Amino acid sequence: MSTKNLTNEDAKKKIKELAEGIDFTMMATNLKQQPFHVVPMSTKEVDDAGNIWFLSNKNSEHNKNIERENRTQLIYADKGNFEFLSVYGRATISTDRNRIKELYGSGDDAWFDGVDDPNITAIKIQPDDAHYWDTKNGKVISLLKMVGGAITGNEPDLGEHGDLKV
């Protein structure tokens, strides 16, 4: 696997590609305590600045944790395609009704009483540090390349990984 560090626009594009493509992440908050709090979250959007957006209940444990200490870790994993993304950043909570309406989808009705539910907040994660692993070819091709490499003794090209600096 080759190393390809990305910066600026390329880094933002890679974060968007992976975070929106994988969708679900494990969001860790309360990072100063052990064990820290971890909850699955669905990515609503990655904006042009590379910020990752979620919807959340204002009374949730992770919202309470973010209000106390805004450091957050996101772990994305698509084992089927061998794509992974780790994002460490700063979270902010917004109650901007227009932003919430932009992010809200019909699937969110399972969690909220409609788009006008007064308990909905938007969480924005501004990445400080990120790292990705991307095979580009998916699991099956990567496994075949590993087998081929084992047979020939040559190191297979399994894709790339690297740091993402926004």
PDB file of C-alpha atoms in Angstrom:
ATOM      1  CA  MET A   1       0.000   0.000   0.000  1.00  0.00           C
ATOM      2  CA  SER A   2       1.520   3.278  -1.068  1.00  0.00           C
ATOM      3  CA  THR A   3       1.475   6.458   0.968  1.00  0.00           C
ATOM      4  CA  LYS A   4      -0.252   9.465  -0.567  1.00  0.00           C
ATOM      5  CA  ASN A   5      -0.709  12.419   1.769  1.00  0.00           C
ATOM      6  CA  LEU A   6      -3.293  14.927   0.587  1.00  0.00           C
ATOM      7  CA  THR A   7      -3.703  18.608   1.415  1.00  0.00           C
ATOM      8  CA  ASN A   8      -6.213  21.393   0.916  1.00  0.00           C
ATOM      9  CA  GLU A   9      -8.802  20.715  -1.820  1.00  0.00           C
ATOM     10  CA  ASP A  10      -7.589  17.150  -2.453  1.00  0.00           C
ATOM     11  CA  ALA A  11      -7.896  16.364   1.261  1.00  0.00           C
ATOM     12  CA  LYS A  12     -11.406  17.852   1.410  1.00  0.00           C
ATOM     13  CA  LYS A  13     -12.461  15.805  -1.626  1.00  0.00           C
ATOM     14  CA  LYS A  14     -11.118  12.573  -0.071  1.00  0.00           C
ATOM     15  CA  ILE A  15     -12.900  13.259   3.234  1.00  0.00           C
ATOM     16  CA  LYS A  16     -16.129  13.956   1.350  1.00  0.00           C
ATOM     17  CA  GLU A  17     -15.759  10.865  -0.846  1.00  0.00           C
ATOM     18  CA  LEU A  18     -15.137   8.505   2.049  1.00  0.00           C
ATOM     19  CA  ALA A  19     -17.379  10.016   4.750  1.00  0.00           C
ATOM     20  CA  GLU A  20     -20.422  10.382   2.500  1.00  0.00           C
ATOM     21  CA  GLY A  21     -19.730   7.079   0.710  1.00  0.00           C
ATOM     22  CA  ILE A  22     -19.405   5.073   3.910  1.00  0.00           C
ATOM     23  CA  ASP A  23     -22.106   7.158   5.676  1.00  0.00           C
ATOM     24  CA  PHE A  24     -22.110   5.601   9.152  1.00  0.00           C
ATOM     25  CA  THR A  25     -19.340   6.381  11.585  1.00  0.00           C
ATOM     26  CA  MET A  26     -18.589   5.723  15.206  1.00  0.00           C
ATOM     27  CA  MET A  27     -18.398   9.111  16.930  1.00  0.00           C
ATOM     28  CA  ALA A  28     -16.301   9.201  20.080  1.00  0.00           C
ATOM     29  CA  THR A  29     -16.747  12.035  22.576  1.00  0.00           C
ATOM     30  CA  ASN A  30     -15.608  12.571  26.164  1.00  0.00           C
ATOM     31  CA  LEU A  31     -12.106  11.654  25.020  1.00  0.00           C
ATOM     32  CA  LYS A  32     -10.449  12.701  28.292  1.00  0.00           C
ATOM     33  CA  GLN A  33     -12.256   9.941  30.182  1.00  0.00           C
ATOM     34  CA  GLN A  34     -11.924   6.192  29.873  1.00  0.00           C
ATOM     35  CA  PRO A  35     -13.935   4.639  28.549  1.00  0.00           C
ATOM     36  CA  PHE A  36     -14.916   7.450  26.213  1.00  0.00           C
ATOM     37  CA  HIS A  37     -18.446   7.645  24.859  1.00  0.00           C
ATOM     38  CA  VAL A  38     -19.016   6.113  21.403  1.00  0.00           C
ATOM     39  CA  VAL A  39     -22.198   6.222  19.334  1.00  0.00           C
ATOM     40  CA  PRO A  40     -23.020   5.371  15.700  1.00  0.00           C
ATOM     41  CA  MET A  41     -23.941   8.422  13.607  1.00  0.00           C
ATOM     42  CA  SER A  42     -25.082   8.922  10.022  1.00  0.00           C
ATOM     43  CA  THR A  43     -23.173  11.532   8.037  1.00  0.00           C
ATOM     44  CA  LYS A  44     -25.525  14.141   6.650  1.00  0.00           C
ATOM     45  CA  GLU A  45     -23.014  16.175   4.634  1.00  0.00           C
ATOM     46  CA  VAL A  46     -19.398  17.106   4.138  1.00  0.00           C
ATOM     47  CA  ASP A  47     -19.362  20.787   3.209  1.00  0.00           C
ATOM     48  CA  ASP A  48     -16.965  22.631   0.897  1.00  0.00           C
ATOM     49  CA  ALA A  49     -14.664  23.470   3.817  1.00  0.00           C
ATOM     50  CA  GLY A  50     -14.313  19.771   4.729  1.00  0.00           C
ATOM     51  CA  ASN A  51     -16.527  19.985   7.828  1.00  0.00           C
ATOM     52  CA  ILE A  52     -18.607  16.887   8.560  1.00  0.00           C
ATOM     53  CA  TRP A  53     -22.241  17.407   9.621  1.00  0.00           C
ATOM     54  CA  PHE A  54     -24.650  15.267  11.660  1.00  0.00           C
ATOM     55  CA  LEU A  55     -28.067  15.669  13.250  1.00  0.00           C
ATOM     56  CA  SER A  56     -28.462  14.886  16.925  1.00  0.00           C
ATOM     57  CA  ASN A  57     -30.815  15.231  19.872  1.00  0.00           C
ATOM     58  CA  LYS A  58     -29.932  18.158  22.127  1.00  0.00           C
ATOM     59  CA  ASN A  59     -30.388  15.904  25.184  1.00  0.00           C
ATOM     60  CA  SER A  60     -28.061  13.136  23.945  1.00  0.00           C
ATOM     61  CA  GLU A  61     -24.997  12.047  25.881  1.00  0.00           C
ATOM     62  CA  HIS A  62     -22.685  13.022  23.010  1.00  0.00           C
ATOM     63  CA  ASN A  63     -24.164  16.529  22.831  1.00  0.00           C
ATOM     64  CA  LYS A  64     -23.579  16.911  26.567  1.00  0.00           C
ATOM     65  CA  ASN A  65     -20.008  15.686  26.121  1.00  0.00           C
ATOM     66  CA  ILE A  66     -19.361  18.108  23.246  1.00  0.00           C
ATOM     67  CA  GLU A  67     -20.648  21.012  25.354  1.00  0.00           C
ATOM     68  CA  ARG A  68     -18.068  20.110  28.052  1.00  0.00           C
ATOM     69  CA  GLU A  69     -15.154  19.304  25.740  1.00  0.00           C
ATOM     70  CA  ASN A  70     -15.343  19.619  21.968  1.00  0.00           C
ATOM     71  CA  ARG A  71     -12.638  17.136  20.899  1.00  0.00           C
ATOM     72  CA  THR A  72     -14.170  14.342  18.832  1.00  0.00           C
ATOM     73  CA  GLN A  73     -12.937  11.272  16.960  1.00  0.00           C
ATOM     74  CA  LEU A  74     -14.785   9.767  13.993  1.00  0.00           C
ATOM     75  CA  ILE A  75     -14.032   6.249  12.749  1.00  0.00           C
ATOM     76  CA  TYR A  76     -15.457   5.230   9.360  1.00  0.00           C
ATOM     77  CA  ALA A  77     -15.097   1.665   8.062  1.00  0.00           C
ATOM     78  CA  ASP A  78     -16.382   0.019   4.904  1.00  0.00           C
ATOM     79  CA  LYS A  79     -14.994  -3.485   5.212  1.00  0.00           C
ATOM     80  CA  GLY A  80     -16.663  -4.541   1.956  1.00  0.00           C
ATOM     81  CA  ASN A  81     -14.592  -2.075  -0.066  1.00  0.00           C
ATOM     82  CA  PHE A  82     -11.599  -1.909   2.281  1.00  0.00           C
ATOM     83  CA  GLU A  83     -12.076   1.842   2.777  1.00  0.00           C
ATOM     84  CA  PHE A  84     -11.365   3.474   6.127  1.00  0.00           C
ATOM     85  CA  LEU A  85     -11.211   7.011   7.489  1.00  0.00           C
ATOM     86  CA  SER A  86     -10.218   8.367  10.882  1.00  0.00           C
ATOM     87  CA  VAL A  87     -10.968  12.015  11.689  1.00  0.00           C
ATOM     88  CA  TYR A  88      -9.967  13.861  14.842  1.00  0.00           C
ATOM     89  CA  GLY A  89     -11.445  17.310  15.222  1.00  0.00           C
ATOM     90  CA  ARG A  90     -13.426  19.923  17.059  1.00  0.00           C
ATOM     91  CA  ALA A  91     -17.195  19.690  17.341  1.00  0.00           C
ATOM     92  CA  THR A  92     -19.677  22.511  17.586  1.00  0.00           C
ATOM     93  CA  ILE A  93     -23.408  22.266  18.141  1.00  0.00           C
ATOM     94  CA  SER A  94     -25.780  24.433  16.139  1.00  0.00           C
ATOM     95  CA  THR A  95     -29.483  25.110  16.599  1.00  0.00           C
ATOM     96  CA  ASP A  96     -29.748  27.064  13.332  1.00  0.00           C
ATOM     97  CA  ARG A  97     -33.169  25.976  12.005  1.00  0.00           C
ATOM     98  CA  ASN A  98     -32.250  26.685   8.379  1.00  0.00           C
ATOM     99  CA  ARG A  99     -29.135  24.508   8.598  1.00  0.00           C
ATOM    100  CA  ILE A 100     -31.099  21.732  10.293  1.00  0.00           C
ATOM    101  CA  LYS A 101     -33.719  21.859   7.511  1.00  0.00           C
ATOM    102  CA  GLU A 102     -30.956  21.613   4.893  1.00  0.00           C
ATOM    103  CA  LEU A 103     -29.567  18.486   6.553  1.00  0.00           C
ATOM    104  CA  TYR A 104     -32.864  16.804   7.438  1.00  0.00           C
ATOM    105  CA  GLY A 105     -34.127  13.876   5.366  1.00  0.00           C
ATOM    106  CA  SER A 106     -37.226  11.691   5.553  1.00  0.00           C
ATOM    107  CA  GLY A 107     -35.181   8.906   7.194  1.00  0.00           C
ATOM    108  CA  ASP A 108     -34.600  11.210  10.148  1.00  0.00           C
ATOM    109  CA  ASP A 109     -38.283  10.845  11.077  1.00  0.00           C
ATOM    110  CA  ALA A 110     -37.267   7.621  12.851  1.00  0.00           C
ATOM    111  CA  TRP A 111     -35.286   9.712  15.358  1.00  0.00           C
ATOM    112  CA  PHE A 112     -37.166  13.008  15.501  1.00  0.00           C
ATOM    113  CA  ASP A 113     -40.747  14.287  15.453  1.00  0.00           C
ATOM    114  CA  GLY A 114     -40.300  15.896  12.049  1.00  0.00           C
ATOM    115  CA  VAL A 115     -37.978  18.641  10.887  1.00  0.00           C
ATOM    116  CA  ASP A 116     -39.495  21.134  13.341  1.00  0.00           C
ATOM    117  CA  ASP A 117     -38.737  18.979  16.409  1.00  0.00           C
ATOM    118  CA  PRO A 118     -37.291  21.480  18.931  1.00  0.00           C
ATOM    119  CA  ASN A 119     -34.782  18.860  20.162  1.00  0.00           C
ATOM    120  CA  ILE A 120     -32.854  18.608  16.877  1.00  0.00           C
ATOM    121  CA  THR A 121     -29.364  20.044  16.743  1.00  0.00           C
ATOM    122  CA  ALA A 122     -26.721  19.962  14.035  1.00  0.00           C
ATOM    123  CA  ILE A 123     -23.211  18.869  14.951  1.00  0.00           C
ATOM    124  CA  LYS A 124     -20.307  20.148  12.857  1.00  0.00           C
ATOM    125  CA  ILE A 125     -16.941  18.397  13.078  1.00  0.00           C
ATOM    126  CA  GLN A 126     -14.038  20.537  11.870  1.00  0.00           C
ATOM    127  CA  PRO A 127     -11.170  18.133  11.100  1.00  0.00           C
ATOM    128  CA  ASP A 128      -7.811  18.828  12.726  1.00  0.00           C
ATOM    129  CA  ASP A 129      -6.204  15.542  11.749  1.00  0.00           C
ATOM    130  CA  ALA A 130      -7.363  12.784   9.425  1.00  0.00           C
ATOM    131  CA  HIS A 131      -5.967   9.595   7.921  1.00  0.00           C
ATOM    132  CA  TYR A 132      -7.407   7.327   5.245  1.00  0.00           C
ATOM    133  CA  TRP A 133      -6.897   3.856   3.800  1.00  0.00           C
ATOM    134  CA  ASP A 134      -8.377   3.253   0.350  1.00  0.00           C
ATOM    135  CA  THR A 135      -7.820   0.155  -1.768  1.00  0.00           C
ATOM    136  CA  LYS A 136      -9.578   1.709  -4.788  1.00  0.00           C
ATOM    137  CA  ASN A 137     -10.350  -1.804  -6.055  1.00  0.00           C
ATOM    138  CA  GLY A 138     -12.505  -3.243  -3.291  1.00  0.00           C
ATOM    139  CA  LYS A 139     -12.083  -6.310  -1.163  1.00  0.00           C
ATOM    140  CA  VAL A 140     -12.117  -9.075  -3.799  1.00  0.00           C
ATOM    141  CA  ILE A 141      -9.496  -7.487  -6.069  1.00  0.00           C
ATOM    142  CA  SER A 142      -7.314  -6.661  -3.060  1.00  0.00           C
ATOM    143  CA  LEU A 143      -7.464 -10.250  -1.853  1.00  0.00           C
ATOM    144  CA  LEU A 144      -6.551 -11.499  -5.332  1.00  0.00           C
ATOM    145  CA  LYS A 145      -3.618  -9.072  -5.440  1.00  0.00           C
ATOM    146  CA  MET A 146      -2.448 -10.344  -2.027  1.00  0.00           C
ATOM    147  CA  VAL A 147      -2.570 -13.940  -3.273  1.00  0.00           C
ATOM    148  CA  GLY A 148      -0.716 -12.943  -6.441  1.00  0.00           C
ATOM    149  CA  GLY A 149       1.916 -11.161  -4.383  1.00  0.00           C
ATOM    150  CA  ALA A 150       2.352 -14.189  -2.144  1.00  0.00           C
ATOM    151  CA  ILE A 151       2.843 -16.434  -5.192  1.00  0.00           C
ATOM    152  CA  THR A 152       5.220 -14.142  -7.099  1.00  0.00           C
ATOM    153  CA  GLY A 153       7.010 -12.663  -4.121  1.00  0.00           C
ATOM    154  CA  ASN A 154       6.287  -9.169  -5.426  1.00  0.00           C
ATOM    155  CA  GLU A 155       4.672  -6.571  -3.198  1.00  0.00           C
ATOM    156  CA  PRO A 156       1.128  -6.011  -4.490  1.00  0.00           C
ATOM    157  CA  ASP A 157      -0.303  -2.527  -5.053  1.00  0.00           C
ATOM    158  CA  LEU A 158      -3.208  -2.621  -2.610  1.00  0.00           C
ATOM    159  CA  GLY A 159      -4.120   1.034  -2.888  1.00  0.00           C
ATOM    160  CA  GLU A 160      -3.089   3.993  -0.825  1.00  0.00           C
ATOM    161  CA  HIS A 161      -3.220   5.564   2.600  1.00  0.00           C
ATOM    162  CA  GLY A 162      -2.150   8.879   3.950  1.00  0.00           C
ATOM    163  CA  ASP A 163      -2.693  11.928   6.066  1.00  0.00           C
ATOM    164  CA  LEU A 164      -5.340  14.466   5.124  1.00  0.00           C
ATOM    165  CA  LYS A 165      -4.555  18.098   5.943  1.00  0.00           C
ATOM    166  CA  VAL A 166      -7.514  20.389   5.340  1.00  0.00           C
TER     167      VAL A 166
END
